[in-house]
């Protein structure tokens, strides 16, 4: 079945450091890919998405490129801030199957030190 | 943007009682809503898919008689945890798909349930 694998955390970085959170997926079809962010005590917010190969999703300085050849959707940010501290979830959804379940990775907790 | 609300945000109940959690789409109509459960420091586990006017579809291993789901309108779905026990304590999150949408789901802020 479909699955998402992302790097385990926690990831601790200093402010203004470069961030990469790796995410790879397995899917039977052509999924849409997402990154969600969960701030402490809150629900999930969509951070960015990409719906087809080579698409780049971007938001709030974060970006991720849909790489079909490597089945990856790594999240990057050039200069992180303390306010980026949160849990980040990589996810996929295959609408074409007739359902729209979202399959989530286990999440990566990010701590940014001032 | 699309907003999904949940009520209550936190609830504490005694073992053996039932608790109802509401999920509302505030500015769009949602033919499909989803209920997830999240354990501490873990990912979201899909519990069930709720379609307006029909019975919910439960994921394998989720007790449908314990977690009652009702999707009575295009803007409201409810999850009732019946005869709650301490092991039901968790963070419950709903999401909704816009009736006209294709891919994206919008998530509520979650409800933290504590059963004592």
PDB file of N, CA, C and O in Angstrom, chain A residues 32 34 36 38 41-46 49 51 87 89 93 95 100-102 104-107 109, chain B residues 32 34 36 38 41-44 46 49 59 91 93 97 101-105 107-110 112:
ATOM      1  N   UNK A  32      -0.748  13.276  -5.185  1.00  0.00           N
ATOM      2  CA  UNK A  32      -0.402  14.647  -4.823  1.00  0.00           C
ATOM      3  C   UNK A  32       0.374  14.576  -3.519  1.00  0.00           C
ATOM      4  O   UNK A  32       0.130  13.707  -2.684  1.00  0.00           O
ATOM      5  N   UNK A  34       2.143  16.623  -0.085  1.00  0.00           N
ATOM      6  CA  UNK A  34       1.887  17.746   0.817  1.00  0.00           C
ATOM      7  C   UNK A  34       2.932  17.793   1.926  1.00  0.00           C
ATOM      8  O   UNK A  34       3.494  16.767   2.316  1.00  0.00           O
ATOM      9  N   UNK A  36       2.510  19.355   5.798  1.00  0.00           N
ATOM     10  CA  UNK A  36       1.677  20.001   6.794  1.00  0.00           C
ATOM     11  C   UNK A  36       2.563  20.374   7.983  1.00  0.00           C
ATOM     12  O   UNK A  36       3.548  19.704   8.288  1.00  0.00           O
ATOM     13  N   UNK A  38       2.360  21.447  12.193  1.00  0.00           N
ATOM     14  CA  UNK A  38       1.543  21.461  13.415  1.00  0.00           C
ATOM     15  C   UNK A  38       2.301  22.202  14.498  1.00  0.00           C
ATOM     16  O   UNK A  38       3.317  21.720  15.005  1.00  0.00           O
ATOM     17  N   UNK A  41       0.081  22.385  20.338  1.00  0.00           N
ATOM     18  CA  UNK A  41      -1.297  22.500  20.801  1.00  0.00           C
ATOM     19  C   UNK A  41      -2.314  22.820  19.733  1.00  0.00           C
ATOM     20  O   UNK A  41      -3.485  23.063  20.042  1.00  0.00           O
ATOM     21  N   UNK A  42      -1.910  22.827  18.481  1.00  0.00           N
ATOM     22  CA  UNK A  42      -2.813  23.186  17.403  1.00  0.00           C
ATOM     23  C   UNK A  42      -3.019  22.033  16.424  1.00  0.00           C
ATOM     24  O   UNK A  42      -2.339  21.014  16.478  1.00  0.00           O
ATOM     25  N   UNK A  43      -3.974  22.200  15.527  1.00  0.00           N
ATOM     26  CA  UNK A  43      -4.192  21.230  14.465  1.00  0.00           C
ATOM     27  C   UNK A  43      -3.230  21.439  13.320  1.00  0.00           C
ATOM     28  O   UNK A  43      -2.322  22.265  13.390  1.00  0.00           O
ATOM     29  N   UNK A  44      -3.437  20.700  12.264  1.00  0.00           N
ATOM     30  CA  UNK A  44      -2.527  20.766  11.127  1.00  0.00           C
ATOM     31  C   UNK A  44      -2.885  21.915  10.195  1.00  0.00           C
ATOM     32  O   UNK A  44      -4.046  22.208   9.956  1.00  0.00           O
ATOM     33  N   UNK A  45      -1.849  22.514   9.651  1.00  0.00           N
ATOM     34  CA  UNK A  45      -2.023  23.531   8.626  1.00  0.00           C
ATOM     35  C   UNK A  45      -1.266  23.097   7.387  1.00  0.00           C
ATOM     36  O   UNK A  45      -0.136  22.625   7.489  1.00  0.00           O
ATOM     37  N   UNK A  46      -1.896  23.250   6.241  1.00  0.00           N
ATOM     38  CA  UNK A  46      -1.198  22.946   5.008  1.00  0.00           C
ATOM     39  C   UNK A  46      -0.092  23.977   4.796  1.00  0.00           C
ATOM     40  O   UNK A  46      -0.331  25.181   4.794  1.00  0.00           O
ATOM     41  N   UNK A  49       2.086  22.302  -1.242  1.00  0.00           N
ATOM     42  CA  UNK A  49       1.685  21.075  -1.934  1.00  0.00           C
ATOM     43  C   UNK A  49       2.211  21.085  -3.362  1.00  0.00           C
ATOM     44  O   UNK A  49       2.572  22.137  -3.896  1.00  0.00           O
ATOM     45  N   UNK A  51       1.198  18.796  -7.110  1.00  0.00           N
ATOM     46  CA  UNK A  51       0.257  17.812  -7.629  1.00  0.00           C
ATOM     47  C   UNK A  51       0.791  16.987  -8.780  1.00  0.00           C
ATOM     48  O   UNK A  51       0.154  16.002  -9.177  1.00  0.00           O
ATOM     49  N   UNK A  87       6.046  20.623  14.412  1.00  0.00           N
ATOM     50  CA  UNK A  87       6.169  19.283  13.844  1.00  0.00           C
ATOM     51  C   UNK A  87       5.728  19.345  12.389  1.00  0.00           C
ATOM     52  O   UNK A  87       4.672  19.920  12.080  1.00  0.00           O
ATOM     53  N   UNK A  89       4.798  17.315   8.858  1.00  0.00           N
ATOM     54  CA  UNK A  89       4.326  16.036   8.340  1.00  0.00           C
ATOM     55  C   UNK A  89       4.343  16.055   6.815  1.00  0.00           C
ATOM     56  O   UNK A  89       3.767  16.948   6.200  1.00  0.00           O
ATOM     57  N   UNK A  93      -1.736  11.950  -1.200  1.00  0.00           N
ATOM     58  CA  UNK A  93      -3.124  11.609  -1.432  1.00  0.00           C
ATOM     59  C   UNK A  93      -3.288  11.207  -2.881  1.00  0.00           C
ATOM     60  O   UNK A  93      -2.753  11.863  -3.772  1.00  0.00           O
ATOM     61  N   UNK A  95      -6.093  10.918  -5.306  1.00  0.00           N
ATOM     62  CA  UNK A  95      -7.488  11.170  -5.633  1.00  0.00           C
ATOM     63  C   UNK A  95      -7.992  10.238  -6.722  1.00  0.00           C
ATOM     64  O   UNK A  95      -9.141   9.867  -6.754  1.00  0.00           O
ATOM     65  N   UNK A 100     -10.074   9.841  -1.158  1.00  0.00           N
ATOM     66  CA  UNK A 100      -9.120  10.935  -1.008  1.00  0.00           C
ATOM     67  C   UNK A 100      -8.474  10.889   0.365  1.00  0.00           C
ATOM     68  O   UNK A 100      -8.318  11.905   1.013  1.00  0.00           O
ATOM     69  N   UNK A 101      -8.127   9.679   0.736  1.00  0.00           N
ATOM     70  CA  UNK A 101      -7.423   9.537   2.003  1.00  0.00           C
ATOM     71  C   UNK A 101      -6.065  10.194   1.910  1.00  0.00           C
ATOM     72  O   UNK A 101      -5.406  10.166   0.877  1.00  0.00           O
ATOM     73  N   UNK A 102      -5.659  10.785   3.015  1.00  0.00           N
ATOM     74  CA  UNK A 102      -4.310  11.327   3.107  1.00  0.00           C
ATOM     75  C   UNK A 102      -3.489  10.360   3.943  1.00  0.00           C
ATOM     76  O   UNK A 102      -3.896   9.968   5.033  1.00  0.00           O
ATOM     77  N   UNK A 104      -0.141   9.984   5.984  1.00  0.00           N
ATOM     78  CA  UNK A 104       0.846  10.840   6.624  1.00  0.00           C
ATOM     79  C   UNK A 104       2.109  10.072   6.988  1.00  0.00           C
ATOM     80  O   UNK A 104       2.060   8.888   7.342  1.00  0.00           O
ATOM     81  N   UNK A 105       3.218  10.778   6.938  1.00  0.00           N
ATOM     82  CA  UNK A 105       4.430  10.272   7.569  1.00  0.00           C
ATOM     83  C   UNK A 105       4.323  10.438   9.069  1.00  0.00           C
ATOM     84  O   UNK A 105       3.347  10.990   9.574  1.00  0.00           O
ATOM     85  N   UNK A 106       5.337   9.999   9.789  1.00  0.00           N
ATOM     86  CA  UNK A 106       5.281  10.015  11.251  1.00  0.00           C
ATOM     87  C   UNK A 106       5.556  11.387  11.843  1.00  0.00           C
ATOM     88  O   UNK A 106       5.393  11.591  13.043  1.00  0.00           O
ATOM     89  N   UNK A 107       5.989  12.306  11.041  1.00  0.00           N
ATOM     90  CA  UNK A 107       6.245  13.650  11.538  1.00  0.00           C
ATOM     91  C   UNK A 107       7.690  13.833  11.972  1.00  0.00           C
ATOM     92  O   UNK A 107       8.335  12.896  12.451  1.00  0.00           O
ATOM     93  N   UNK A 109       9.865  16.521  14.354  1.00  0.00           N
ATOM     94  CA  UNK A 109       9.810  17.671  15.264  1.00  0.00           C
ATOM     95  C   UNK A 109      11.043  18.538  15.037  1.00  0.00           C
ATOM     96  O   UNK A 109      12.170  18.043  15.042  1.00  0.00           O
TER      97      UNK A 109
ATOM     98  N   UNK B  32     -17.524  15.489   2.296  1.00  0.00           N
ATOM     99  CA  UNK B  32     -16.729  14.463   2.965  1.00  0.00           C
ATOM    100  C   UNK B  32     -15.919  15.078   4.097  1.00  0.00           C
ATOM    101  O   UNK B  32     -15.268  16.104   3.899  1.00  0.00           O
ATOM    102  N   UNK B  34     -13.327  13.848   7.506  1.00  0.00           N
ATOM    103  CA  UNK B  34     -12.472  12.770   7.985  1.00  0.00           C
ATOM    104  C   UNK B  34     -12.189  12.972   9.469  1.00  0.00           C
ATOM    105  O   UNK B  34     -12.029  14.101   9.928  1.00  0.00           O
ATOM    106  N   UNK B  36      -9.532  11.869  12.519  1.00  0.00           N
ATOM    107  CA  UNK B  36      -8.226  11.304  12.818  1.00  0.00           C
ATOM    108  C   UNK B  36      -8.018  11.283  14.333  1.00  0.00           C
ATOM    109  O   UNK B  36      -8.599  12.061  15.070  1.00  0.00           O
ATOM    110  N   UNK B  38      -4.689  11.267  17.055  1.00  0.00           N
ATOM    111  CA  UNK B  38      -3.245  11.475  17.137  1.00  0.00           C
ATOM    112  C   UNK B  38      -2.770  11.204  18.555  1.00  0.00           C
ATOM    113  O   UNK B  38      -3.232  11.834  19.512  1.00  0.00           O
ATOM    114  N   UNK B  41       3.264  12.638  20.160  1.00  0.00           N
ATOM    115  CA  UNK B  41       4.491  12.525  19.378  1.00  0.00           C
ATOM    116  C   UNK B  41       4.369  11.499  18.254  1.00  0.00           C
ATOM    117  O   UNK B  41       5.367  10.933  17.825  1.00  0.00           O
ATOM    118  N   UNK B  42       3.180  11.282  17.781  1.00  0.00           N
ATOM    119  CA  UNK B  42       2.986  10.338  16.680  1.00  0.00           C
ATOM    120  C   UNK B  42       2.164  10.975  15.569  1.00  0.00           C
ATOM    121  O   UNK B  42       1.644  12.075  15.711  1.00  0.00           O
ATOM    122  N   UNK B  43       2.068  10.251  14.474  1.00  0.00           N
ATOM    123  CA  UNK B  43       1.356  10.783  13.331  1.00  0.00           C
ATOM    124  C   UNK B  43      -0.151  10.643  13.507  1.00  0.00           C
ATOM    125  O   UNK B  43      -0.634  10.100  14.502  1.00  0.00           O
ATOM    126  N   UNK B  44      -0.892  11.146  12.533  1.00  0.00           N
ATOM    127  CA  UNK B  44      -2.340  11.048  12.563  1.00  0.00           C
ATOM    128  C   UNK B  44      -2.766   9.677  12.035  1.00  0.00           C
ATOM    129  O   UNK B  44      -2.276   9.217  11.014  1.00  0.00           O
ATOM    130  N   UNK B  46      -5.988   7.794  10.566  1.00  0.00           N
ATOM    131  CA  UNK B  46      -7.335   7.976  10.066  1.00  0.00           C
ATOM    132  C   UNK B  46      -8.258   6.972  10.737  1.00  0.00           C
ATOM    133  O   UNK B  46      -7.995   5.768  10.730  1.00  0.00           O
ATOM    134  N   UNK B  49     -14.048   7.870   7.474  1.00  0.00           N
ATOM    135  CA  UNK B  49     -14.436   8.855   6.465  1.00  0.00           C
ATOM    136  C   UNK B  49     -15.937   9.043   6.554  1.00  0.00           C
ATOM    137  O   UNK B  49     -16.693   8.052   6.527  1.00  0.00           O
ATOM    138  N   UNK B  59     -11.995   2.744   9.300  1.00  0.00           N
ATOM    139  CA  UNK B  59     -10.751   2.050   8.996  1.00  0.00           C
ATOM    140  C   UNK B  59     -10.662   0.762   9.814  1.00  0.00           C
ATOM    141  O   UNK B  59     -11.315   0.617  10.859  1.00  0.00           O
ATOM    142  N   UNK B  91      -5.831  13.085  21.080  1.00  0.00           N
ATOM    143  CA  UNK B  91      -6.117  14.316  20.347  1.00  0.00           C
ATOM    144  C   UNK B  91      -6.871  13.909  19.094  1.00  0.00           C
ATOM    145  O   UNK B  91      -6.361  13.136  18.286  1.00  0.00           O
ATOM    146  N   UNK B  93      -8.724  14.955  15.613  1.00  0.00           N
ATOM    147  CA  UNK B  93      -8.696  16.014  14.606  1.00  0.00           C
ATOM    148  C   UNK B  93      -9.620  15.640  13.453  1.00  0.00           C
ATOM    149  O   UNK B  93      -9.616  14.493  12.995  1.00  0.00           O
ATOM    150  N   UNK B  97     -13.267  18.157   3.164  1.00  0.00           N
ATOM    151  CA  UNK B  97     -12.906  18.434   1.771  1.00  0.00           C
ATOM    152  C   UNK B  97     -13.993  19.294   1.164  1.00  0.00           C
ATOM    153  O   UNK B  97     -15.177  18.966   1.270  1.00  0.00           O
ATOM    154  N   UNK B 101     -13.799  20.922  -4.281  1.00  0.00           N
ATOM    155  CA  UNK B 101     -12.357  20.747  -4.305  1.00  0.00           C
ATOM    156  C   UNK B 101     -11.946  19.407  -4.901  1.00  0.00           C
ATOM    157  O   UNK B 101     -12.735  18.490  -5.013  1.00  0.00           O
ATOM    158  N   UNK B 102     -10.713  19.317  -5.215  1.00  0.00           N
ATOM    159  CA  UNK B 102     -10.192  18.105  -5.842  1.00  0.00           C
ATOM    160  C   UNK B 102      -9.205  17.385  -4.939  1.00  0.00           C
ATOM    161  O   UNK B 102      -9.275  16.182  -4.771  1.00  0.00           O
ATOM    162  N   UNK B 103      -8.333  18.128  -4.346  1.00  0.00           N
ATOM    163  CA  UNK B 103      -7.224  17.486  -3.661  1.00  0.00           C
ATOM    164  C   UNK B 103      -7.160  17.815  -2.175  1.00  0.00           C
ATOM    165  O   UNK B 103      -6.934  16.946  -1.353  1.00  0.00           O
ATOM    166  N   UNK B 104      -7.378  19.052  -1.841  1.00  0.00           N
ATOM    167  CA  UNK B 104      -7.001  19.520  -0.517  1.00  0.00           C
ATOM    168  C   UNK B 104      -8.060  19.249   0.539  1.00  0.00           C
ATOM    169  O   UNK B 104      -9.254  19.348   0.289  1.00  0.00           O
ATOM    170  N   UNK B 105      -7.575  18.904   1.720  1.00  0.00           N
ATOM    171  CA  UNK B 105      -8.414  18.809   2.898  1.00  0.00           C
ATOM    172  C   UNK B 105      -8.027  19.928   3.847  1.00  0.00           C
ATOM    173  O   UNK B 105      -6.863  20.288   3.946  1.00  0.00           O
ATOM    174  N   UNK B 107      -8.029  21.170   7.807  1.00  0.00           N
ATOM    175  CA  UNK B 107      -8.040  20.527   9.123  1.00  0.00           C
ATOM    176  C   UNK B 107      -8.560  21.453  10.200  1.00  0.00           C
ATOM    177  O   UNK B 107      -8.298  22.660  10.193  1.00  0.00           O
ATOM    178  N   UNK B 108      -9.296  20.849  11.134  1.00  0.00           N
ATOM    179  CA  UNK B 108      -9.701  21.577  12.318  1.00  0.00           C
ATOM    180  C   UNK B 108      -8.563  21.672  13.311  1.00  0.00           C
ATOM    181  O   UNK B 108      -7.526  21.013  13.138  1.00  0.00           O
ATOM    182  N   UNK B 109      -8.738  22.461  14.371  1.00  0.00           N
ATOM    183  CA  UNK B 109      -7.675  22.677  15.350  1.00  0.00           C
ATOM    184  C   UNK B 109      -7.492  21.525  16.325  1.00  0.00           C
ATOM    185  O   UNK B 109      -6.538  21.505  17.080  1.00  0.00           O
ATOM    186  N   UNK B 110      -8.421  20.573  16.308  1.00  0.00           N
ATOM    187  CA  UNK B 110      -8.278  19.423  17.184  1.00  0.00           C
ATOM    188  C   UNK B 110      -9.022  19.558  18.496  1.00  0.00           C
ATOM    189  O   UNK B 110      -9.324  20.661  18.959  1.00  0.00           O
ATOM    190  N   UNK B 112      -8.750  17.877  22.392  1.00  0.00           N
ATOM    191  CA  UNK B 112      -8.014  17.003  23.301  1.00  0.00           C
ATOM    192  C   UNK B 112      -8.983  16.400  24.313  1.00  0.00           C
ATOM    193  O   UNK B 112      -9.612  17.122  25.077  1.00  0.00           O
TER     194      UNK B 112
END
